[in-house]
């Protein structure tokens, strides 16, 4: 390659080159007029830039809908500037001077990738190309056969070309590759036979088995994690994440070091245990209630959208009817006008046509007005029911959190009693050794211990308040966003619809004017 | 068993008389042990009145007496008065009488001619009971309990029932048994319509002579039903004139009964666009009201007249009152639930084989019922409705085995049930004719003619059913008013035909063909074709096409000189329209809903589907325009082709390359579609040809299980083959020629479209 390139000026891709390539790609008999009109790069799907002595890829970012790109037979040294072409399905970079596989991470739709005849020495950075079916990396500088193992992660890979690499000379090269990539159908332009596959599997089972086990383990782990994540997400949408079980309770005592010490006091342990049980059960109620309410909210929303779509469907039918009625008449009129040429008859027809268009306009606008007023009513209803759902939820939540607070207060009172009793006891008998030293140190001063306990109590109360306000905040946000979304959807629809009617009427008007030869 | 013939013996079938028994009878308690015979009793549902037509007489307004008076009158005066009517009725039974006295009884086995010891004891018991019964219920009719058989020997009715399961699959079900009995036997009216017959012949004799009265029918049917495992009973009772004389002219034909229409559930919340009402002038309204007032009285008068006329009509339409109503003796079959998954009690009328509810008003009363084990007398005042129920039966007296020999029906007899070749049933404004399979050369087995009037003069519709036809035709409907014929086929026709509607088999005269589409690759289920258009309907296609409509122009005048046939001069295709369902995988504005190829004008018009929130569809029109200024909303694709798009269309519809590709694609498709249309025309022609051929020589297939027919068929085919072998070479040749001609025609057709 290089000997040809040496006497040709290396290029960087620029707009001119792209434009030219696009035009070249056009069919021959496409009119010149049309050819000139292709200016919108966004719609270009395929582009061929072969044999252009390109050294550096650049300026391709506007072609965002490109699905097929051929950059073969150039002098490209680095894969770059392709990140934004996320719709690429086919990418040809063969016969270049590429040394490293890189910059392909975002091209997740890629199915066919050719890096044939380059200078690549390692297979890497390809894990995101899960759709890849055909991969050609023949005639490169690959030396380590074990690198092939990383292609196992490409689940869709069926065709692979590795021929012409240094490692192909190794003994059992084919068997090694087939054993590690059992899903391959074609390897180096040849069909992989079942018999080969069996022999390979047998030969390398000591190597592949641990790999398989490891993969299975990772997969299982991933699945459980995903399931967990999914459940958590579900709980989050219901605003009750971490409310099943003792998460909330545990978080109350998270930074409370004194509590652990106090647990040594007689009776405190039991007290704490009872408190925990009750608290967790209240949390459980909250959790279940939250899930129930979530289903209710979802039902309410889907009910609204069902009705909304129902109304739209009727609207669509009605307007279709109006338009088709009109169009059948209009077509006849236009034909007549065309035949009538000029004269009184044509004039009369034209006037009538105008009148009909006006009537159509009226009919469509009336329909839209009616429908949109009905939809407005529906939206108001929806807003009301959303408000009701949200406010009942808020009230119930507040009630349940009040229970939590009551529990906390009661616990606090009981604890205080025990502490004061202990304090008094210690005051009476300062040399009681029944308590560990660090616990005893707490009781040096009545004020300190009371302060500590009060502090811990208020911290816990604050935490409960925080969780409550989080939930209330969430439900409020849900209420606002759901309502807003619904109103916005309808608003957009209404605007678009009226815009379209206007446009339609204008077009009809123009058509009529055009067919009137005198105008 | 068997010794000690006195009445109060171990026979434990108790007769528990209900408390609400007839007032004339003593209290039931004293009767229980006296009545230690084979008798029990049962209740009947409401509509069945007491025997003797009491209710019927009561209903008559001129007889304003109590029930007892009615009975006495019934017995004394009215009977005398009615005797004439009865005689008249029995005399006017139109059938040429079969002389039962001349039948040969000599070959019958001895059980027919004598009574065994057991039977004698039974008869004694029965006699005893008969006497007690007549003594205790003198106002009731004598029981039908031990009539004479064909050999003149007295036999107890229960022993005449001979449970038999015949080896035909249909006869395992009650409906099959019932229709076999009513088809196989010719109905004879009772000698005297108000008394049970004096004799009851064995079912074997009845089968042999293929005729009998209602009792013979019932006993045979009951024997088959019990044999098939049903809990069935013969019933002796009273029914309407229509039922007793097998007169169904007042009834709607069961084949015409429409399934009850399930009213489509209108969603009360269905959204309807409520247009505001147009304002109306009050003055105008007043004027209108005035005008209406003026015209109203006239209308009312007219209405009254109409009503009067209607009344007259309805009176005419009503059946005449039968003077013997409630007295006419009939026998039918009762099936109780419990066995063979019968969900509830029902009656079978043996003359028609129809299923009746026990509340059917045609059944007026019950005297007694029996099966092969027992005999029950109705002792119930059925004026208060109760469910039919039976008391427990103590089986310490064993009913002797039936004296009747095994009932046998040969295959041939089973397959040719109609003793006169065909059977005709008259219904209200309809006539049903039935034939045995293979009786008619064209496989006709049933024909239903529907008339416009009760006199059956003006035919409205004829429906014919066929069996065993090789072309799988099973039903043909002919609408006599429009002359439209519809043939229905079973699955498996080589052309996958399901139905074919036509007025004549000539091509291009309006044919609708339905196919078994699941077997077709193109999913076509219906095609309509006439001289100017063709419409095809599809189902379940991957491209979501569901309808294609083709408009044809007029043929060019045929060149007189050259020998061009009609096929070689195809109709010009004017327009092809295709309609598609929404493909949910595509965005609506890329999903074509309607595609119109105006072939002659060279215009292609595409209309796209709508997204739910949209109301105005986007359109793309490709047209051929040469030498004209470009319009605002047009794009020139090349010198000859422009595209018109709607300004609100998506960007995609303004993209040159896309449009260009689309145009080429559409061009190619248009070409293909033209081919398709020619193929479709050829297919229609072929169908007509095949059908004509099939109709011209109808073949019947022989079921490999029908042994009787197979033998016959074999003989026939052997004969035929001999004849055929001489002709076959000739025929082959002609067929070959035909095929060639067709392919040539097709070839030319495709050529001309290119």
Short mmCIF file of N, CA, C and O in Angstrom, two decimals, chain B residues 238-347:
data_model
loop_
_atom_site.label_atom_id
_atom_site.label_comp_id
_atom_site.label_asym_id
_atom_site.label_seq_id
_atom_site.Cartn_x
_atom_site.Cartn_y
_atom_site.Cartn_z
N UNK B 238 -101.05 -37.20 26.62
CA UNK B 238 -101.91 -36.45 25.73
C UNK B 238 -101.13 -35.28 25.15
O UNK B 238 -100.35 -34.64 25.86
N UNK B 239 -101.36 -35.03 23.89
CA UNK B 239 -100.63 -33.94 23.25
C UNK B 239 -101.52 -33.23 22.26
O UNK B 239 -102.68 -33.63 22.03
N UNK B 240 -101.01 -32.21 21.66
CA UNK B 240 -101.81 -31.41 20.73
C UNK B 240 -102.01 -32.16 19.41
O UNK B 240 -101.29 -33.10 19.09
N UNK B 241 -102.95 -31.68 18.66
CA UNK B 241 -103.26 -32.29 17.36
C UNK B 241 -102.03 -32.29 16.47
O UNK B 241 -101.71 -33.28 15.82
N UNK B 242 -101.32 -31.16 16.47
CA UNK B 242 -100.17 -31.03 15.58
C UNK B 242 -99.13 -32.10 15.89
O UNK B 242 -98.52 -32.69 15.01
N UNK B 243 -98.95 -32.33 17.20
CA UNK B 243 -97.94 -33.29 17.58
C UNK B 243 -98.39 -34.72 17.27
O UNK B 243 -97.62 -35.53 16.78
N UNK B 244 -99.66 -35.01 17.55
CA UNK B 244 -100.14 -36.37 17.35
C UNK B 244 -100.18 -36.74 15.87
O UNK B 244 -99.99 -37.89 15.51
N UNK B 245 -100.45 -35.76 15.01
CA UNK B 245 -100.61 -36.09 13.60
C UNK B 245 -99.36 -35.73 12.80
O UNK B 245 -99.38 -35.73 11.59
N UNK B 246 -98.29 -35.41 13.49
CA UNK B 246 -97.03 -35.05 12.84
C UNK B 246 -97.26 -33.91 11.85
O UNK B 246 -96.83 -33.94 10.72
N UNK B 247 -97.96 -32.91 12.33
CA UNK B 247 -98.24 -31.76 11.49
C UNK B 247 -97.33 -30.63 11.96
O UNK B 247 -97.51 -30.07 13.03
N UNK B 248 -96.30 -30.31 11.15
CA UNK B 248 -95.35 -29.29 11.58
C UNK B 248 -95.51 -28.01 10.79
O UNK B 248 -94.63 -27.18 10.76
N UNK B 249 -96.67 -27.91 10.11
CA UNK B 249 -96.81 -26.76 9.21
C UNK B 249 -96.95 -25.46 9.98
O UNK B 249 -96.85 -24.39 9.38
N UNK B 250 -97.21 -25.53 11.28
CA UNK B 250 -97.29 -24.29 12.04
C UNK B 250 -95.92 -23.92 12.62
O UNK B 250 -95.75 -22.84 13.15
N UNK B 251 -95.01 -24.85 12.54
CA UNK B 251 -93.72 -24.62 13.19
C UNK B 251 -92.73 -24.02 12.23
O UNK B 251 -92.77 -24.26 11.03
N UNK B 252 -91.79 -23.31 12.80
CA UNK B 252 -90.67 -22.82 12.03
C UNK B 252 -89.72 -24.00 11.83
O UNK B 252 -89.51 -24.80 12.74
N UNK B 253 -89.20 -24.11 10.63
CA UNK B 253 -88.27 -25.20 10.38
C UNK B 253 -87.04 -25.04 11.28
O UNK B 253 -86.47 -23.96 11.37
N UNK B 254 -86.63 -26.10 11.95
CA UNK B 254 -85.48 -25.96 12.87
C UNK B 254 -84.22 -25.49 12.15
O UNK B 254 -83.36 -24.87 12.76
N UNK B 255 -84.13 -25.78 10.87
CA UNK B 255 -82.94 -25.34 10.14
C UNK B 255 -82.95 -23.83 9.91
O UNK B 255 -81.94 -23.23 9.60
N UNK B 256 -84.14 -23.26 10.00
CA UNK B 256 -84.24 -21.83 9.77
C UNK B 256 -84.18 -21.04 11.05
O UNK B 256 -84.14 -19.82 11.04
N UNK B 257 -84.20 -21.75 12.16
CA UNK B 257 -84.17 -21.04 13.44
C UNK B 257 -82.84 -20.33 13.55
O UNK B 257 -81.79 -20.93 13.40
N UNK B 258 -82.95 -19.07 13.83
CA UNK B 258 -81.69 -18.31 13.92
C UNK B 258 -81.16 -18.42 15.34
O UNK B 258 -81.93 -18.43 16.28
N UNK B 259 -79.86 -18.52 15.46
CA UNK B 259 -79.31 -18.51 16.82
C UNK B 259 -79.62 -17.17 17.46
O UNK B 259 -79.62 -16.15 16.78
N UNK B 260 -79.95 -17.18 18.74
CA UNK B 260 -80.31 -15.91 19.38
C UNK B 260 -79.18 -14.91 19.23
O UNK B 260 -78.04 -15.20 19.53
N UNK B 261 -79.55 -13.77 18.72
CA UNK B 261 -78.51 -12.77 18.45
C UNK B 261 -78.02 -12.17 19.76
O UNK B 261 -78.81 -11.78 20.61
N UNK B 262 -76.74 -12.15 19.88
CA UNK B 262 -76.16 -11.52 21.06
C UNK B 262 -76.03 -10.04 20.76
O UNK B 262 -75.30 -9.65 19.86
N UNK B 263 -76.79 -9.24 21.46
CA UNK B 263 -76.72 -7.81 21.14
C UNK B 263 -75.33 -7.28 21.48
O UNK B 263 -74.77 -7.59 22.53
N UNK B 264 -74.79 -6.54 20.54
CA UNK B 264 -73.45 -6.00 20.77
C UNK B 264 -73.48 -5.04 21.93
O UNK B 264 -74.32 -4.14 21.98
N UNK B 265 -72.59 -5.26 22.83
CA UNK B 265 -72.61 -4.43 24.03
C UNK B 265 -72.08 -3.06 23.71
O UNK B 265 -70.90 -2.86 23.43
N UNK B 266 -72.98 -2.11 23.76
CA UNK B 266 -72.55 -0.75 23.53
C UNK B 266 -71.93 -0.23 24.82
O UNK B 266 -72.54 -0.29 25.89
N UNK B 267 -70.74 0.26 24.69
CA UNK B 267 -70.10 0.84 25.86
C UNK B 267 -70.82 2.14 26.18
O UNK B 267 -70.84 3.05 25.35
N UNK B 268 -71.43 2.21 27.35
CA UNK B 268 -72.16 3.45 27.65
C UNK B 268 -71.23 4.66 27.73
O UNK B 268 -71.64 5.79 27.56
N UNK B 269 -69.96 4.38 27.96
CA UNK B 269 -69.01 5.49 28.07
C UNK B 269 -68.36 5.82 26.75
O UNK B 269 -67.43 6.61 26.70
N UNK B 270 -68.83 5.18 25.68
CA UNK B 270 -68.16 5.41 24.40
C UNK B 270 -68.23 6.89 24.05
O UNK B 270 -69.27 7.54 24.17
N UNK B 271 -67.10 7.38 23.62
CA UNK B 271 -67.02 8.81 23.34
C UNK B 271 -67.72 9.14 22.03
O UNK B 271 -67.50 8.48 21.01
N UNK B 272 -68.57 10.10 22.08
CA UNK B 272 -69.24 10.55 20.86
C UNK B 272 -69.05 12.06 20.78
O UNK B 272 -69.17 12.76 21.80
N UNK B 273 -68.77 12.51 19.60
CA UNK B 273 -68.60 13.96 19.46
C UNK B 273 -69.99 14.59 19.45
O UNK B 273 -70.84 14.24 18.64
N UNK B 274 -70.19 15.49 20.38
CA UNK B 274 -71.52 16.10 20.48
C UNK B 274 -71.47 17.46 19.80
O UNK B 274 -70.93 18.43 20.36
N UNK B 275 -71.99 17.49 18.60
CA UNK B 275 -72.05 18.78 17.93
C UNK B 275 -73.17 19.60 18.55
O UNK B 275 -74.22 19.05 18.90
N UNK B 276 -72.92 20.86 18.73
CA UNK B 276 -74.00 21.69 19.28
C UNK B 276 -75.15 21.71 18.28
O UNK B 276 -74.94 21.71 17.07
N UNK B 277 -76.35 21.71 18.83
CA UNK B 277 -77.52 21.70 17.93
C UNK B 277 -77.61 23.04 17.22
O UNK B 277 -77.28 24.09 17.77
N UNK B 278 -78.10 22.95 16.00
CA UNK B 278 -78.27 24.19 15.25
C UNK B 278 -79.42 24.97 15.86
O UNK B 278 -80.45 24.39 16.20
N UNK B 279 -79.26 26.26 16.00
CA UNK B 279 -80.39 27.04 16.54
C UNK B 279 -81.57 26.97 15.56
O UNK B 279 -81.38 26.99 14.35
N UNK B 280 -82.77 26.87 16.13
CA UNK B 280 -83.94 26.77 15.25
C UNK B 280 -84.91 27.90 15.57
O UNK B 280 -85.06 28.30 16.74
N UNK B 281 -85.57 28.32 14.56
CA UNK B 281 -86.53 29.40 14.77
C UNK B 281 -87.78 28.84 15.44
O UNK B 281 -88.32 27.82 15.04
N UNK B 282 -88.22 29.53 16.50
CA UNK B 282 -89.39 29.03 17.20
C UNK B 282 -90.63 29.10 16.32
O UNK B 282 -91.48 28.24 16.36
N UNK B 283 -90.68 30.15 15.55
CA UNK B 283 -91.84 30.31 14.69
C UNK B 283 -91.95 29.14 13.72
O UNK B 283 -93.01 28.53 13.56
N UNK B 284 -90.85 28.79 13.15
CA UNK B 284 -90.85 27.68 12.19
C UNK B 284 -91.33 26.41 12.87
O UNK B 284 -92.10 25.63 12.32
N UNK B 285 -90.81 26.23 14.09
CA UNK B 285 -91.21 25.03 14.83
C UNK B 285 -92.71 24.99 15.03
O UNK B 285 -93.36 23.96 14.83
N UNK B 286 -93.24 26.17 15.39
CA UNK B 286 -94.68 26.22 15.61
C UNK B 286 -95.43 25.87 14.33
O UNK B 286 -96.39 25.10 14.34
N UNK B 287 -94.96 26.47 13.25
CA UNK B 287 -95.60 26.19 11.97
C UNK B 287 -95.61 24.69 11.69
O UNK B 287 -96.61 24.11 11.32
N UNK B 288 -94.47 24.14 11.92
CA UNK B 288 -94.33 22.72 11.64
C UNK B 288 -95.29 21.91 12.49
O UNK B 288 -95.97 21.00 12.03
N UNK B 289 -95.32 22.27 13.76
CA UNK B 289 -96.21 21.56 14.68
C UNK B 289 -97.64 21.63 14.19
O UNK B 289 -98.37 20.65 14.19
N UNK B 290 -98.00 22.83 13.72
CA UNK B 290 -99.36 23.00 13.22
C UNK B 290 -99.62 22.06 12.05
O UNK B 290 -100.64 21.37 11.99
N UNK B 291 -98.69 22.09 11.14
CA UNK B 291 -98.86 21.23 9.96
C UNK B 291 -99.02 19.78 10.37
O UNK B 291 -99.88 19.07 9.88
N UNK B 292 -98.18 19.40 11.30
CA UNK B 292 -98.24 18.01 11.74
C UNK B 292 -99.60 17.69 12.35
O UNK B 292 -100.18 16.65 12.10
N UNK B 293 -100.08 18.64 13.14
CA UNK B 293 -101.39 18.42 13.77
C UNK B 293 -102.44 18.16 12.71
O UNK B 293 -103.30 17.31 12.85
N UNK B 294 -102.34 18.95 11.66
CA UNK B 294 -103.36 18.80 10.61
C UNK B 294 -103.30 17.42 9.97
O UNK B 294 -104.32 16.83 9.68
N UNK B 295 -102.08 16.98 9.77
CA UNK B 295 -101.97 15.69 9.05
C UNK B 295 -102.22 14.50 9.97
O UNK B 295 -102.59 13.44 9.51
N UNK B 296 -102.04 14.71 11.26
CA UNK B 296 -102.10 13.58 12.17
C UNK B 296 -103.40 12.78 12.14
O UNK B 296 -103.35 11.56 12.03
N UNK B 297 -104.54 13.48 12.28
CA UNK B 297 -105.78 12.69 12.37
C UNK B 297 -105.94 11.71 11.22
O UNK B 297 -106.37 10.57 11.41
N UNK B 298 -105.57 12.17 10.06
CA UNK B 298 -105.68 11.31 8.90
C UNK B 298 -104.86 10.04 9.12
O UNK B 298 -105.32 8.93 8.91
N UNK B 299 -103.65 10.30 9.58
CA UNK B 299 -102.76 9.16 9.79
C UNK B 299 -103.35 8.19 10.80
O UNK B 299 -103.29 6.99 10.63
N UNK B 300 -103.90 8.80 11.86
CA UNK B 300 -104.44 7.93 12.90
C UNK B 300 -105.51 7.01 12.34
O UNK B 300 -105.55 5.82 12.63
N UNK B 301 -106.37 7.63 11.54
CA UNK B 301 -107.43 6.81 10.95
C UNK B 301 -106.83 5.65 10.16
O UNK B 301 -107.23 4.50 10.31
N UNK B 302 -105.85 6.05 9.39
CA UNK B 302 -105.20 5.01 8.58
C UNK B 302 -104.66 3.91 9.48
O UNK B 302 -104.82 2.74 9.21
N UNK B 303 -104.06 4.38 10.55
CA UNK B 303 -103.46 3.42 11.47
C UNK B 303 -104.50 2.44 11.98
O UNK B 303 -104.30 1.23 12.00
N UNK B 304 -105.63 3.04 12.41
CA UNK B 304 -106.68 2.18 12.96
C UNK B 304 -107.08 1.12 11.95
O UNK B 304 -107.22 -0.05 12.27
N UNK B 305 -107.24 1.59 10.74
CA UNK B 305 -107.63 0.64 9.71
C UNK B 305 -106.61 -0.47 9.56
O UNK B 305 -106.95 -1.65 9.51
N UNK B 306 -105.39 -0.01 9.57
CA UNK B 306 -104.32 -0.99 9.45
C UNK B 306 -104.39 -2.01 10.57
O UNK B 306 -104.27 -3.21 10.36
N UNK B 307 -104.61 -1.48 11.77
CA UNK B 307 -104.67 -2.39 12.92
C UNK B 307 -105.77 -3.41 12.74
O UNK B 307 -105.59 -4.59 13.02
N UNK B 308 -106.91 -2.89 12.27
CA UNK B 308 -108.03 -3.82 12.06
C UNK B 308 -107.63 -4.93 11.12
O UNK B 308 -107.86 -6.11 11.37
N UNK B 309 -107.04 -4.47 10.03
CA UNK B 309 -106.62 -5.47 9.04
C UNK B 309 -105.69 -6.49 9.67
O UNK B 309 -105.83 -7.68 9.48
N UNK B 310 -104.79 -5.95 10.45
CA UNK B 310 -103.83 -6.84 11.09
C UNK B 310 -104.53 -7.89 11.94
O UNK B 310 -104.20 -9.05 11.92
N UNK B 311 -105.53 -7.41 12.68
CA UNK B 311 -106.26 -8.34 13.53
C UNK B 311 -106.83 -9.48 12.72
O UNK B 311 -106.71 -10.64 13.07
N UNK B 312 -107.45 -9.08 11.62
CA UNK B 312 -108.04 -10.10 10.77
C UNK B 312 -106.98 -11.10 10.35
O UNK B 312 -107.17 -12.31 10.43
N UNK B 313 -105.88 -10.53 9.94
CA UNK B 313 -104.80 -11.39 9.46
C UNK B 313 -104.36 -12.36 10.54
O UNK B 313 -104.21 -13.55 10.32
N UNK B 314 -104.20 -11.81 11.76
CA UNK B 314 -103.70 -12.69 12.81
C UNK B 314 -104.71 -13.80 13.10
O UNK B 314 -104.33 -14.92 13.40
N UNK B 315 -106.00 -13.45 13.00
CA UNK B 315 -106.99 -14.50 13.26
C UNK B 315 -106.87 -15.62 12.24
O UNK B 315 -106.94 -16.79 12.57
N UNK B 316 -106.67 -15.20 11.01
CA UNK B 316 -106.53 -16.20 9.97
C UNK B 316 -105.30 -17.07 10.25
O UNK B 316 -105.32 -18.27 10.12
N UNK B 317 -104.25 -16.36 10.67
CA UNK B 317 -103.00 -17.07 10.91
C UNK B 317 -103.07 -18.05 12.06
O UNK B 317 -102.31 -19.01 12.11
N UNK B 318 -103.98 -17.84 13.00
CA UNK B 318 -104.05 -18.72 14.17
C UNK B 318 -104.56 -20.10 13.76
O UNK B 318 -105.41 -20.24 12.89
N UNK B 319 -104.04 -21.12 14.41
CA UNK B 319 -104.54 -22.46 14.11
C UNK B 319 -105.98 -22.60 14.60
O UNK B 319 -106.37 -21.97 15.57
N UNK B 320 -106.69 -23.43 13.91
CA UNK B 320 -108.08 -23.64 14.33
C UNK B 320 -108.12 -24.35 15.66
O UNK B 320 -107.26 -25.17 15.96
N UNK B 321 -109.14 -24.09 16.43
CA UNK B 321 -109.25 -24.77 17.73
C UNK B 321 -109.62 -26.21 17.51
O UNK B 321 -110.51 -26.54 16.73
N UNK B 322 -108.95 -27.07 18.17
CA UNK B 322 -109.16 -28.49 17.99
C UNK B 322 -110.24 -28.95 18.97
O UNK B 322 -110.09 -28.78 20.17
N UNK B 323 -111.33 -29.53 18.49
CA UNK B 323 -112.39 -29.97 19.43
C UNK B 323 -111.91 -31.08 20.36
O UNK B 323 -112.49 -31.28 21.42
N UNK B 324 -110.89 -31.80 19.96
CA UNK B 324 -110.41 -32.90 20.80
C UNK B 324 -109.19 -32.49 21.62
O UNK B 324 -108.45 -33.33 22.10
N UNK B 325 -109.00 -31.17 21.72
CA UNK B 325 -107.81 -30.70 22.40
C UNK B 325 -107.72 -31.27 23.81
O UNK B 325 -108.66 -31.20 24.57
N UNK B 326 -106.62 -31.88 24.14
CA UNK B 326 -106.44 -32.44 25.47
C UNK B 326 -106.88 -33.89 25.57
O UNK B 326 -106.68 -34.53 26.59
N UNK B 327 -107.53 -34.39 24.54
CA UNK B 327 -107.99 -35.79 24.59
C UNK B 327 -107.14 -36.68 23.71
O UNK B 327 -107.22 -37.90 23.78
N UNK B 328 -106.36 -36.07 22.85
CA UNK B 328 -105.62 -36.85 21.87
C UNK B 328 -104.49 -37.62 22.55
O UNK B 328 -103.62 -37.04 23.18
N UNK B 329 -104.53 -38.92 22.36
CA UNK B 329 -103.53 -39.77 22.98
C UNK B 329 -102.23 -39.70 22.16
O UNK B 329 -102.26 -39.67 20.93
N UNK B 330 -101.13 -39.62 22.88
CA UNK B 330 -99.85 -39.61 22.21
C UNK B 330 -98.86 -40.37 23.08
O UNK B 330 -99.08 -40.54 24.27
N UNK B 331 -97.83 -40.85 22.47
CA UNK B 331 -96.77 -41.50 23.25
C UNK B 331 -95.45 -40.87 22.86
O UNK B 331 -95.23 -40.56 21.69
N UNK B 332 -94.63 -40.63 23.84
CA UNK B 332 -93.33 -40.07 23.55
C UNK B 332 -92.30 -40.58 24.54
O UNK B 332 -92.59 -41.51 25.29
N UNK B 333 -91.15 -40.00 24.55
CA UNK B 333 -90.06 -40.53 25.37
C UNK B 333 -89.59 -39.47 26.34
O UNK B 333 -89.49 -38.29 26.00
N UNK B 334 -89.36 -39.92 27.57
CA UNK B 334 -88.86 -39.03 28.62
C UNK B 334 -87.43 -39.45 28.94
O UNK B 334 -87.15 -40.65 29.08
N UNK B 335 -86.52 -38.50 29.03
CA UNK B 335 -85.14 -38.83 29.42
C UNK B 335 -84.85 -38.08 30.71
O UNK B 335 -85.00 -36.86 30.77
N UNK B 336 -84.45 -38.83 31.72
CA UNK B 336 -84.13 -38.20 33.00
C UNK B 336 -82.64 -37.94 33.09
O UNK B 336 -81.84 -38.64 32.48
N UNK B 337 -82.27 -36.91 33.84
CA UNK B 337 -80.84 -36.61 33.96
C UNK B 337 -80.14 -37.64 34.85
O UNK B 337 -80.78 -38.44 35.51
N UNK B 338 -78.85 -37.58 34.85
CA UNK B 338 -78.08 -38.46 35.74
C UNK B 338 -77.18 -39.36 34.95
O UNK B 338 -75.99 -39.44 35.21
N UNK B 339 -77.74 -40.00 33.94
CA UNK B 339 -76.90 -40.89 33.14
C UNK B 339 -76.47 -40.19 31.87
O UNK B 339 -77.16 -39.31 31.36
N UNK B 340 -75.37 -40.61 31.33
CA UNK B 340 -74.82 -40.08 30.07
C UNK B 340 -74.75 -38.56 30.06
O UNK B 340 -74.97 -37.90 29.06
N UNK B 341 -74.46 -38.01 31.22
CA UNK B 341 -74.24 -36.55 31.34
C UNK B 341 -75.43 -35.74 30.85
O UNK B 341 -75.25 -34.64 30.30
N UNK B 342 -76.63 -36.26 31.00
CA UNK B 342 -77.81 -35.47 30.64
C UNK B 342 -78.02 -34.46 31.75
O UNK B 342 -78.15 -34.83 32.91
N UNK B 343 -78.02 -33.16 31.43
CA UNK B 343 -78.09 -32.17 32.51
C UNK B 343 -79.49 -32.00 33.10
O UNK B 343 -79.63 -31.69 34.26
N UNK B 344 -80.51 -32.14 32.27
CA UNK B 344 -81.85 -31.97 32.83
C UNK B 344 -82.86 -32.81 32.06
O UNK B 344 -82.61 -33.26 30.95
N UNK B 345 -84.01 -33.01 32.70
CA UNK B 345 -85.05 -33.84 32.13
C UNK B 345 -85.56 -33.24 30.82
O UNK B 345 -85.73 -32.04 30.73
N UNK B 346 -85.77 -34.08 29.84
CA UNK B 346 -86.39 -33.57 28.61
C UNK B 346 -87.21 -34.67 27.94
O UNK B 346 -87.09 -35.84 28.25
N UNK B 347 -88.09 -34.23 27.03
CA UNK B 347 -88.90 -35.14 26.25
C UNK B 347 -88.34 -35.24 24.84
O UNK B 347 -87.73 -34.30 24.33
#
